[in-house]
XYZ file of C-alpha atoms in Angstrom:
669
model
C -25.452 17.458 -17.555
C -26.951 19.115 -15.079
C -24.478 19.172 -12.071
C -26.644 21.008 -9.267
C -23.522 22.333 -7.695
C -23.282 23.729 -4.275
C -23.716 27.070 -3.602
C -20.763 27.255 -1.271
C -17.473 29.163 -2.924
C -14.035 27.961 -2.522
C -11.435 30.242 -0.689
C -8.436 31.284 -2.600
C -6.288 29.125 -1.082
C -8.344 26.150 -2.267
C -8.978 27.629 -5.737
C -5.028 27.887 -5.925
C -4.410 24.194 -4.820
C -6.571 22.997 -7.476
C -5.630 24.994 -10.471
C -2.007 24.292 -9.552
C -2.623 20.960 -10.427
C -5.355 21.419 -13.252
C -4.245 24.363 -14.853
C -6.145 27.757 -15.041
C -9.896 27.558 -15.724
C -10.455 28.961 -19.231
C -13.932 29.737 -19.031
C -16.770 30.134 -16.493
C -17.891 26.348 -17.722
C -14.997 24.826 -15.636
C -14.440 27.199 -12.700
C -13.188 30.697 -14.155
C -14.362 33.912 -14.520
C -17.867 34.017 -16.534
C -17.665 36.022 -19.601
C -20.153 37.177 -22.323
C -19.300 34.445 -24.421
C -19.869 31.644 -22.049
C -23.987 33.047 -22.506
C -23.555 31.726 -26.065
C -22.310 28.228 -25.922
C -20.911 25.595 -23.479
C -17.244 24.675 -23.352
C -15.225 21.758 -21.850
C -17.577 18.833 -21.301
C -16.162 15.973 -22.809
C -12.591 17.070 -22.422
C -13.064 17.745 -18.710
C -14.994 14.332 -18.143
C -11.950 12.621 -19.788
C -10.055 13.994 -16.971
C -12.099 12.001 -14.055
C -9.204 10.314 -13.258
C -7.556 13.407 -11.784
C -10.339 13.266 -9.144
C -7.992 11.735 -6.353
C -5.406 14.348 -7.076
C -7.327 17.026 -6.738
C -9.014 16.097 -3.334
C -5.180 15.589 -2.079
C -4.162 18.646 -3.373
C -6.978 20.649 -1.199
C -6.245 18.188 1.587
C -2.877 18.969 1.442
C -3.073 22.755 1.303
C -5.405 23.398 3.882
C -6.112 20.226 6.062
C -9.396 19.407 5.048
C -11.874 19.317 2.156
C -14.605 22.052 2.429
C -18.119 21.937 0.576
C -16.845 25.224 -1.655
C -13.466 23.243 -2.278
C -15.400 20.155 -3.425
C -17.877 22.389 -5.668
C -14.963 23.867 -7.284
C -13.170 20.487 -8.276
C -16.561 19.362 -9.246
C -16.753 22.346 -11.872
C -13.305 21.658 -12.862
C -13.641 17.931 -13.844
C -17.433 18.050 -14.630
C -18.079 15.554 -11.962
C -21.368 15.691 -9.896
C -20.892 16.635 -6.371
C -22.492 13.823 -5.082
C -20.089 11.406 -6.659
C -17.512 13.543 -5.544
C -18.524 13.586 -2.114
C -18.815 9.667 -2.098
C -14.966 9.302 -3.453
C -13.992 11.758 -0.892
C -15.828 10.191 2.031
C -14.526 6.816 0.731
C -10.922 7.332 2.246
C -9.380 7.879 5.397
C -7.030 10.147 5.154
C -9.494 13.099 3.783
C -11.149 15.126 6.136
C -14.780 16.712 5.271
C -15.067 18.781 8.646
C -12.747 21.396 9.577
C -9.767 20.201 11.731
C -6.411 21.272 12.695
C -3.696 21.837 9.847
C -1.521 19.105 11.505
C -2.787 15.546 12.229
C -0.793 12.941 14.044
C -1.509 9.097 13.080
C -0.717 6.748 15.491
C -0.393 3.256 14.653
C -2.654 0.697 16.829
C -2.225 -2.227 14.475
C -1.013 -5.514 15.726
C 2.662 -5.133 15.585
C 2.692 -1.637 17.239
C 0.105 -3.107 19.857
C 2.326 -5.535 20.660
C 4.916 -2.961 20.818
C 3.109 -0.678 23.460
C 1.034 1.519 21.445
C -1.904 1.551 23.956
C -0.139 3.576 26.408
C 0.620 6.012 23.360
C -2.919 6.385 22.656
C -3.855 7.144 26.190
C -1.144 9.693 26.024
C -2.468 11.469 23.048
C -6.351 11.069 24.418
C -4.849 13.017 27.332
C -3.332 15.915 25.386
C -5.440 16.269 22.458
C -8.713 14.523 23.070
C -10.655 11.831 21.526
C -9.158 10.733 18.084
C -10.688 12.368 15.268
C -11.729 15.536 17.244
C -10.351 18.989 17.254
C -11.118 22.320 16.108
C -8.892 24.797 13.779
C -7.538 26.519 16.642
C -6.082 23.150 18.436
C -2.440 22.391 17.946
C -3.161 18.922 16.279
C -5.460 16.254 15.583
C -5.297 12.748 16.018
C -6.166 9.339 14.811
C -5.876 5.887 15.271
C -4.288 4.344 12.212
C -4.067 0.855 10.701
C -0.361 -0.179 9.895
C 2.059 2.444 8.829
C 4.333 0.313 7.190
C 7.139 0.750 9.889
C 6.701 -2.451 11.658
C 10.606 -3.061 12.382
C 10.638 0.185 14.535
C 7.014 -0.097 16.256
C 5.443 1.587 17.527
C 5.131 4.000 15.075
C 3.295 7.509 14.403
C 3.544 9.858 11.312
C 2.400 13.445 11.790
C 1.370 15.248 8.337
C 1.222 19.417 8.368
C -1.040 20.795 5.815
C 0.538 23.860 4.128
C 2.264 25.208 0.727
C 4.255 22.697 0.691
C 2.550 19.719 3.323
C 5.399 18.816 5.398
C 5.547 15.219 7.384
C 7.510 13.747 10.423
C 7.926 10.282 11.646
C 8.296 9.357 15.522
C 9.565 5.367 15.344
C 9.689 3.986 17.823
C 7.553 6.463 18.881
C 8.130 7.676 22.670
C 6.035 9.847 24.730
C 8.346 12.823 24.008
C 8.199 12.097 20.527
C 4.569 12.237 20.268
C 4.787 15.752 22.065
C 6.962 16.910 19.372
C 5.022 15.396 16.614
C 1.725 17.068 18.044
C 3.659 20.254 18.519
C 6.688 20.694 16.572
C 7.782 21.480 12.827
C 8.025 18.558 10.809
C 10.485 18.369 7.841
C 9.425 17.113 4.641
C 10.074 18.261 1.165
C 12.947 20.888 0.458
C 12.516 24.529 0.516
C 11.520 24.924 -2.892
C 9.133 22.280 -2.390
C 10.217 20.586 -4.945
C 13.228 17.771 -5.401
C 13.784 16.197 -1.747
C 16.486 17.331 0.372
C 19.211 14.866 1.301
C 18.029 11.692 2.963
C 19.416 12.676 6.116
C 17.464 15.773 6.464
C 14.023 14.504 6.009
C 11.871 13.102 7.421
C 12.382 14.067 10.770
C 12.181 11.521 13.899
C 11.526 13.214 17.206
C 13.405 11.898 20.272
C 12.979 12.895 23.726
C 15.551 15.315 25.171
C 16.796 17.049 21.624
C 14.511 19.775 20.040
C 12.312 18.789 17.269
C 13.954 18.253 14.067
C 17.578 17.546 15.830
C 17.607 13.995 15.056
C 17.575 12.651 11.579
C 15.302 9.321 10.620
C 16.945 6.206 10.289
C 17.259 5.567 6.643
C 15.924 2.735 4.617
C 19.270 0.795 5.491
C 18.152 0.673 9.429
C 15.064 -1.630 8.136
C 17.754 -3.999 6.587
C 19.515 -5.471 9.894
C 22.190 -7.282 7.373
C 22.361 -4.375 5.204
C 25.192 -4.582 2.483
C 25.416 -8.444 2.807
C 26.742 -9.927 -0.625
C 24.180 -12.293 -0.707
C 21.461 -9.588 -1.344
C 20.173 -9.440 -4.827
C 17.194 -7.266 -4.540
C 18.565 -5.233 -1.468
C 22.240 -5.066 -2.607
C 22.047 -1.176 -3.191
C 20.085 -0.489 -0.185
C 22.590 1.601 2.283
C 25.115 1.559 -0.284
C 24.039 3.999 -2.749
C 22.158 7.491 -2.578
C 18.517 6.761 -3.428
C 18.148 10.594 -4.736
C 21.215 10.133 -7.470
C 20.558 8.477 -10.823
C 24.164 8.433 -11.215
C 25.057 6.571 -8.329
C 22.417 4.008 -9.271
C 23.743 3.837 -12.892
C 27.531 3.541 -10.993
C 26.140 0.318 -9.361
C 24.667 -1.379 -12.376
C 21.297 0.564 -13.026
C 19.972 0.274 -16.454
C 21.826 -2.586 -17.582
C 18.969 -4.729 -17.629
C 16.651 -2.237 -19.414
C 19.838 -2.040 -22.262
C 19.083 -6.196 -22.317
C 15.475 -5.853 -22.267
C 15.692 -3.285 -25.118
C 18.075 -6.020 -26.869
C 16.095 -9.018 -26.564
C 12.883 -7.152 -27.800
C 9.228 -7.679 -26.122
C 8.727 -11.228 -26.760
C 12.336 -11.879 -25.407
C 11.460 -10.072 -22.255
C 8.497 -12.230 -21.636
C 10.300 -15.399 -22.579
C 12.923 -14.882 -19.943
C 10.276 -14.086 -17.039
C 8.438 -17.065 -17.931
C 11.449 -19.287 -18.161
C 12.537 -17.761 -14.530
C 9.339 -19.207 -13.166
C 8.571 -15.476 -11.336
C 5.618 -15.641 -9.739
C 3.690 -12.801 -8.014
C 5.108 -11.614 -4.766
C 1.649 -10.244 -3.292
C 0.611 -13.456 -2.316
C -1.495 -15.004 -4.958
C 1.758 -16.306 -6.735
C 0.362 -15.799 -10.296
C 3.405 -16.540 -12.782
C 4.125 -13.161 -14.059
C 5.189 -14.289 -17.497
C 1.884 -15.556 -17.926
C 0.011 -12.231 -16.783
C 2.501 -10.296 -19.249
C 1.988 -12.348 -22.272
C -1.889 -12.481 -21.969
C -1.622 -8.672 -21.710
C 0.744 -8.120 -24.701
C -1.567 -10.545 -26.846
C -4.834 -8.315 -26.577
C -5.763 -6.803 -29.673
C -7.343 -3.943 -27.604
C -5.443 -0.709 -27.015
C -4.053 1.019 -25.465
C -2.431 -1.313 -22.875
C -1.553 -0.024 -19.579
C 0.812 -1.058 -16.477
C -0.030 -0.502 -12.851
C 2.196 -0.997 -10.203
C 0.648 -1.645 -6.871
C 2.445 -0.152 -4.309
C -0.378 0.332 -1.992
C 0.774 -2.384 0.700
C -1.365 -1.624 3.858
C -1.195 -5.407 5.330
C -0.678 -5.444 8.872
C 3.071 -6.329 9.354
C 4.034 -5.080 5.446
C 6.867 -2.791 4.891
C 9.168 -4.533 2.491
C 8.076 -2.222 -0.601
C 8.591 0.931 1.177
C 12.103 -0.167 2.069
C 12.754 -0.728 -1.750
C 11.139 2.813 -2.637
C 12.877 4.856 -0.058
C 16.156 3.280 -0.610
C 16.163 1.961 -4.423
C 13.708 4.034 -6.094
C 15.057 4.255 -9.376
C 14.956 0.184 -9.679
C 11.374 0.381 -9.635
C 10.939 3.025 -12.221
C 13.769 0.726 -14.312
C 11.607 -2.471 -13.658
C 8.355 -0.907 -14.609
C 9.871 0.563 -17.951
C 10.767 -2.905 -18.889
C 7.359 -3.961 -17.926
C 5.643 -1.492 -19.731
C 7.995 -2.333 -22.829
C 7.227 -6.088 -22.483
C 3.441 -5.614 -22.510
C 3.116 -3.063 -24.968
C 2.139 -0.178 -22.785
C 2.894 3.306 -23.368
C 1.800 4.632 -19.516
C 2.251 3.243 -16.392
C 0.632 4.354 -13.131
C 2.717 3.726 -9.615
C -0.210 3.751 -6.893
C 1.519 4.051 -3.873
C -0.469 4.411 -0.495
C -0.944 7.817 0.844
C 0.947 6.810 4.224
C 4.413 6.829 2.693
C 5.231 10.421 2.173
C 9.011 9.756 2.132
C 8.892 7.001 -0.284
C 6.548 9.155 -2.709
C 9.321 12.040 -2.427
C 11.918 9.712 -3.585
C 10.134 8.296 -6.017
C 8.739 11.921 -7.793
C 12.661 12.624 -7.611
C 13.473 9.462 -9.491
C 10.638 9.547 -12.014
C 11.591 13.218 -12.865
C 15.725 12.492 -13.222
C 14.500 9.623 -15.522
C 12.545 11.639 -17.497
C 15.243 14.625 -17.814
C 17.708 11.692 -18.971
C 15.508 9.898 -21.754
C 15.131 7.315 -19.649
C 11.387 8.038 -19.536
C 9.415 9.585 -22.224
C 8.889 9.451 -26.296
C 12.068 7.860 -26.969
C 13.700 5.562 -24.082
C 17.095 5.119 -24.437
C 16.961 6.001 -28.239
C 15.181 2.945 -29.146
C 12.042 4.529 -29.985
C 9.969 3.302 -27.392
C 7.738 5.453 -25.844
C 6.861 5.161 -21.712
C 6.157 7.180 -19.050
C 4.955 6.899 -15.338
C 2.183 8.884 -13.360
C 2.174 8.332 -9.822
C -1.286 8.375 -8.084
C -1.378 8.610 -4.168
C -3.779 6.622 -2.206
C -5.530 8.154 0.774
C -5.963 5.281 3.427
C -8.137 2.295 2.033
C -6.695 -1.107 2.256
C -9.165 -2.225 -0.139
C -7.426 -0.535 -2.652
C -4.510 -2.812 -2.974
C -7.074 -5.336 -4.337
C -6.163 -5.271 -8.189
C -9.735 -4.263 -9.612
C -10.343 -1.621 -6.713
C -7.139 0.121 -7.429
C -8.614 0.786 -11.096
C -11.553 2.257 -9.437
C -9.125 4.758 -7.411
C -7.283 5.539 -10.115
C -10.035 6.382 -12.454
C -11.606 8.620 -9.937
C -14.127 6.422 -8.716
C -14.659 4.797 -5.435
C -12.094 1.647 -4.893
C -14.605 -1.240 -4.680
C -13.361 -4.384 -6.208
C -15.048 -5.402 -9.858
C -16.513 -8.931 -10.371
C -14.260 -11.219 -12.585
C -14.435 -12.188 -15.173
C -13.442 -10.039 -17.297
C -10.008 -10.211 -15.782
C -7.777 -7.423 -16.036
C -5.478 -8.164 -18.778
C -8.642 -8.161 -20.688
C -10.337 -5.334 -19.325
C -8.786 -3.522 -16.496
C -7.705 0.395 -16.029
C -9.862 2.454 -18.239
C -11.379 -0.691 -19.566
C -8.502 -1.619 -21.369
C -5.581 -4.572 -21.019
C -3.905 -4.011 -18.029
C -1.093 -5.845 -15.938
C -0.810 -5.407 -12.489
C 2.296 -6.261 -10.315
C 3.247 -5.227 -6.834
C 6.527 -3.496 -6.251
C 8.664 -6.529 -4.941
C 7.538 -8.502 -8.239
C 8.565 -5.900 -10.584
C 12.203 -5.416 -9.362
C 12.599 -9.235 -9.535
C 12.618 -8.760 -13.070
C 15.901 -6.869 -13.097
C 18.213 -9.900 -11.771
C 15.921 -12.343 -14.398
C 17.225 -10.355 -17.483
C 20.749 -9.865 -16.019
C 21.024 -13.550 -14.934
C 18.817 -14.972 -17.509
C 15.562 -16.894 -17.071
C 17.122 -20.492 -16.184
C 19.983 -19.148 -14.021
C 17.246 -17.217 -12.091
C 14.742 -20.638 -11.716
C 17.856 -22.031 -10.399
C 17.795 -20.007 -6.935
C 15.199 -21.330 -4.663
C 12.839 -24.193 -5.177
C 11.210 -25.683 -7.960
C 8.109 -24.205 -7.170
C 9.089 -21.296 -5.871
C 12.178 -19.400 -7.615
C 14.501 -16.565 -6.863
C 14.868 -14.545 -3.812
C 12.377 -13.426 -1.257
C 12.135 -10.847 0.951
C 10.377 -11.403 4.432
C 8.898 -8.528 6.712
C 9.740 -9.681 10.140
C 8.328 -7.914 13.553
C 7.295 -8.060 16.573
C 9.234 -9.880 19.555
C 12.473 -10.292 17.874
C 15.901 -9.090 18.901
C 16.401 -7.722 15.397
C 13.472 -6.948 13.637
C 13.599 -5.805 9.793
C 13.432 -6.571 6.317
C 15.160 -10.146 5.416
C 16.185 -11.388 1.795
C 16.212 -15.281 1.647
C 16.029 -17.711 -1.029
C 12.944 -19.404 -1.198
C 13.375 -22.633 0.747
C 14.743 -21.445 4.052
C 12.600 -22.578 6.979
C 10.586 -20.298 9.248
C 13.106 -21.320 11.860
C 16.113 -19.785 9.920
C 14.218 -16.729 9.392
C 13.387 -16.311 13.231
C 17.153 -17.495 14.062
C 18.515 -14.761 11.708
C 16.781 -12.248 13.543
C 18.377 -13.076 16.810
C 15.290 -14.936 18.271
C 13.085 -14.185 20.968
C 14.339 -11.361 23.775
C 16.272 -12.914 26.802
C 13.911 -14.880 29.255
C 11.062 -15.115 26.827
C 9.949 -17.812 24.832
C 7.723 -17.865 21.514
C 3.880 -18.377 21.890
C 3.404 -17.970 18.200
C 3.938 -16.779 14.642
C 1.540 -15.113 12.315
C 2.629 -16.025 8.879
C 1.089 -13.815 6.150
C -0.348 -10.603 8.202
C -3.958 -10.280 9.000
C -5.216 -12.473 6.306
C -2.886 -15.129 7.291
C -2.543 -17.853 9.482
C -1.087 -18.405 13.172
C 1.514 -21.184 13.728
C 2.796 -22.790 17.025
C 6.545 -22.695 18.010
C 6.779 -26.242 17.199
C 6.492 -25.638 13.514
C 9.459 -23.678 12.792
C 10.788 -26.111 10.366
C 7.816 -24.772 7.748
C 9.731 -24.031 4.521
C 9.083 -20.756 3.398
C 7.972 -21.395 0.088
C 4.234 -21.304 -1.395
C 4.294 -24.874 -1.755
C 5.585 -25.625 1.437
C 3.329 -23.457 3.282
C 0.045 -24.690 1.581
C 1.128 -28.272 2.329
C 1.471 -27.233 5.990
C -2.066 -25.691 5.845
C -0.422 -22.000 6.413
C -0.373 -19.284 3.765
C 3.116 -17.296 3.070
C 1.115 -14.375 1.927
C 3.337 -11.276 1.189
C 6.092 -12.512 3.196
C 5.004 -10.902 6.561
C 5.828 -12.814 9.761
C 5.028 -11.589 13.314
C 6.677 -13.130 16.110
C 4.704 -13.087 19.392
C 6.548 -14.462 22.713
C 4.611 -15.862 25.911
C 3.734 -12.115 27.053
C 1.439 -11.668 23.703
C -2.194 -11.013 24.411
C -3.749 -13.325 21.649
C -7.544 -12.314 22.187
C -6.790 -8.944 21.899
C -4.651 -9.433 18.866
C -7.549 -11.267 17.300
C -9.992 -8.537 18.388
C -7.446 -5.964 16.479
C -7.358 -8.194 13.387
C -10.993 -8.043 13.170
C -11.434 -4.485 13.601
C -8.891 -4.146 11.056
C -11.268 -5.832 8.403
C -14.289 -4.282 9.628
C -12.698 -0.898 9.017
C -11.365 -1.457 5.642
C -14.214 -3.550 4.165
C -15.691 -1.256 1.256
C -19.153 -2.379 2.223
C -20.126 -3.330 -1.398
C -21.142 -7.317 -0.607
C -23.017 -8.201 2.262
C -20.833 -11.194 3.706
C -18.203 -9.046 4.137
C -19.710 -5.797 5.198
C -21.773 -7.487 7.877
C -19.844 -10.782 8.524
C -16.564 -8.712 9.576
C -18.886 -6.666 12.001
C -20.266 -9.942 13.370
C -16.565 -11.454 13.891
C -15.706 -8.482 15.630
C -18.603 -8.064 17.830
C -18.289 -12.319 18.814
C -14.481 -11.979 19.714
C -15.131 -8.723 21.528
C -17.582 -10.657 24.154
C -15.234 -13.742 24.021
C -13.003 -10.971 25.545
C -15.472 -10.124 28.056
C -16.099 -13.745 29.076
C -18.746 -14.990 26.938
C -18.579 -19.154 26.341
C -16.563 -20.093 23.593
C -19.601 -23.087 23.538
C -21.924 -20.329 22.068
C -19.352 -17.948 20.029
C -17.260 -20.160 18.281
C -19.747 -22.086 16.449
C -21.255 -18.664 15.126
C -17.543 -17.453 14.461
C -17.336 -20.470 12.298
C -20.585 -20.023 10.429
C -19.936 -16.245 9.642
C -16.247 -17.209 8.524
C -17.615 -19.667 6.349
C -20.030 -17.225 4.963
C -17.226 -14.707 4.413
C -14.893 -17.125 2.621
C -17.370 -18.589 0.134
C -19.579 -15.435 -0.919
C -17.492 -12.399 -0.369
C -16.730 -10.560 -3.782
C -13.007 -10.270 -3.261
C -10.030 -11.468 -0.859
C -10.651 -9.231 2.021
C -13.742 -10.659 2.867
C -12.333 -14.268 1.937
C -9.550 -14.255 4.133
C -10.894 -12.210 6.951
C -11.558 -15.421 8.851
C -8.096 -16.932 8.241
C -6.066 -15.600 11.355
C -9.075 -16.383 13.768
C -9.433 -19.685 12.697
C -6.102 -20.634 13.025
C -5.930 -19.489 16.537
C -8.826 -21.399 17.375
C -7.602 -24.812 15.435
C -3.877 -24.537 15.526
C -3.349 -22.810 18.691
C -6.233 -24.145 20.770
C -7.879 -20.527 21.773
C -10.987 -20.662 22.755
C -11.463 -24.361 21.803
C -11.750 -26.103 24.935
C -15.684 -25.997 24.983
C -15.957 -26.170 21.231
C -17.134 -29.457 19.992
C -16.305 -28.568 16.481
C -12.640 -27.968 17.214
C -10.015 -30.345 15.971
C -7.048 -31.040 17.920
C -4.434 -28.248 17.740
C -1.958 -29.809 15.244
C -0.152 -28.990 12.214
C -2.066 -29.005 8.842
C -5.826 -28.308 8.262
C -7.013 -25.775 6.132
C -6.311 -22.539 4.927
C -7.055 -20.113 2.159
C -4.631 -18.213 0.440
C -3.824 -14.654 1.378
C -4.637 -12.371 -1.330
C -2.126 -11.819 -3.728
C -1.638 -7.953 -3.802
C -3.811 -8.247 -1.026
C -6.459 -9.562 -3.205
C -7.059 -12.881 -5.164
C -5.933 -12.236 -8.538
C -6.201 -14.236 -11.670
C -4.877 -17.486 -9.837
C -8.777 -17.873 -9.469
C -8.560 -18.751 -13.443
């Protein structure tokens, strides 16, 4: 294959970043020094192409080292992996966190999504623009560049900002809740991150750093994961029981708190026994689609094609969602143990943990957990002396919400653009690398631990008949104690809002967005909705992944809807016309309404565009992009006064289920 490589050469820093990941090149054919023998025969073609899945890590290596990806660096990556430059450019340009033009080494990401916007991120955005110029600009001489970011997964401490500093090693810092002084420190101070050796992270109290006004940068540690759990240490917790009580960096602490008892039980039961317990438990996917986990695992295990793969979808990017982050930061060994059990059940020897790029602290904790588990024989060729072989590879996303869709995540891991695939075939038949694959999100997997420790029937007795076990809810917005709450299925929306202290004094509820940007608005008189999949469906709403955003009487609903529309427009992969065009037209119409356009003209257009996206889009992103807008019009009465097609605002109506793992999964079967 003629690669038509570029003329530009990589710098020494860029070459070192790539070669540190891929190893030293062996010949001129794969990026090394050309030798006389290279003129006689070619080496490395098929071998190099088999490593195409390392394209995304290689792009990260360069971006982390120098802050952007030059044509010379791209050329070196392409030569090392035998990837055509056009394809590598298509992949690099797909992700928002990669820069293909020179910029400062420090980049500040300010969240402007719905939870942070409601908490006042607009004023912070103006401050950054005044100090650093328009978003996305900045030369190599500027102290920092900045970007308006979708949800950073720190909604309980909104507004939030994240600073990334390129170097060896790359470093990061967080300001949450962000203040003007905190933003100044992010733009000019020295964020922490990895330990000095760049390997094992330093103690949790040392990183990442939250900069507060007054103290110098680095003086105040960021609150740990327990700060995201207002009732941390509650005896009723099952999934969160170790958060704040166990050192997330210590395998010994984890084992002393009951860790790896579930894996021992799994090895005693055997793969079929594990699947039977998970099936009997009634556990369903916690990403929104609510597909039975036992059925998915059994279907994967029975496929004759080999090898089988497990993919943990830790790319939670739904605005308002942060439950997986809290687990990965505060109890990372539980996820490693749960993935090992899942791999054992489905007959997989390799599991891929795909984590979003905006979670640097969670990444460090997981890298540490995987490394220690491997050292202790809890991962590798002989797990716990059982003869079972399983290992975990971590893949980092780079700012693409669509990669949370269960088939788009395959493309991203494989080194392709993260675009959804049509189904069938389903992932259990042909998934990652074309092989049978089970995809589960973080919360689903960690639920497997209590299933095995309690037994399937005992777990099924918790919650309701249709929604069993405990559920994590991400509560943010206008409440006194935002954070992550664990409740058994069956509690009402009102119970959850009351547990968070209700609205602030002197304020009243305006609406609740249930299920995130792909979810539905409900009114204050609908707080008796049961927080179960079947209860939400019966009320014409969607539970989604457990996002609950509370809005009080100060909320600017038209602005929130416009931000939701902008989110879907930005995050559409552009592969299918209904979503690519529909998300743009939806945003344009909502902006015209904010500017005073007549609802009589705009709302029928919105309905037509929304129906087209729902009926014809390839994946759950386009299919649910209209949900929040529709519910605001039909349930809250927004813009409906002059809309002849609008029903009376009342409970009920229709709602498309939110996408599982942020996309419709095998539930479509």
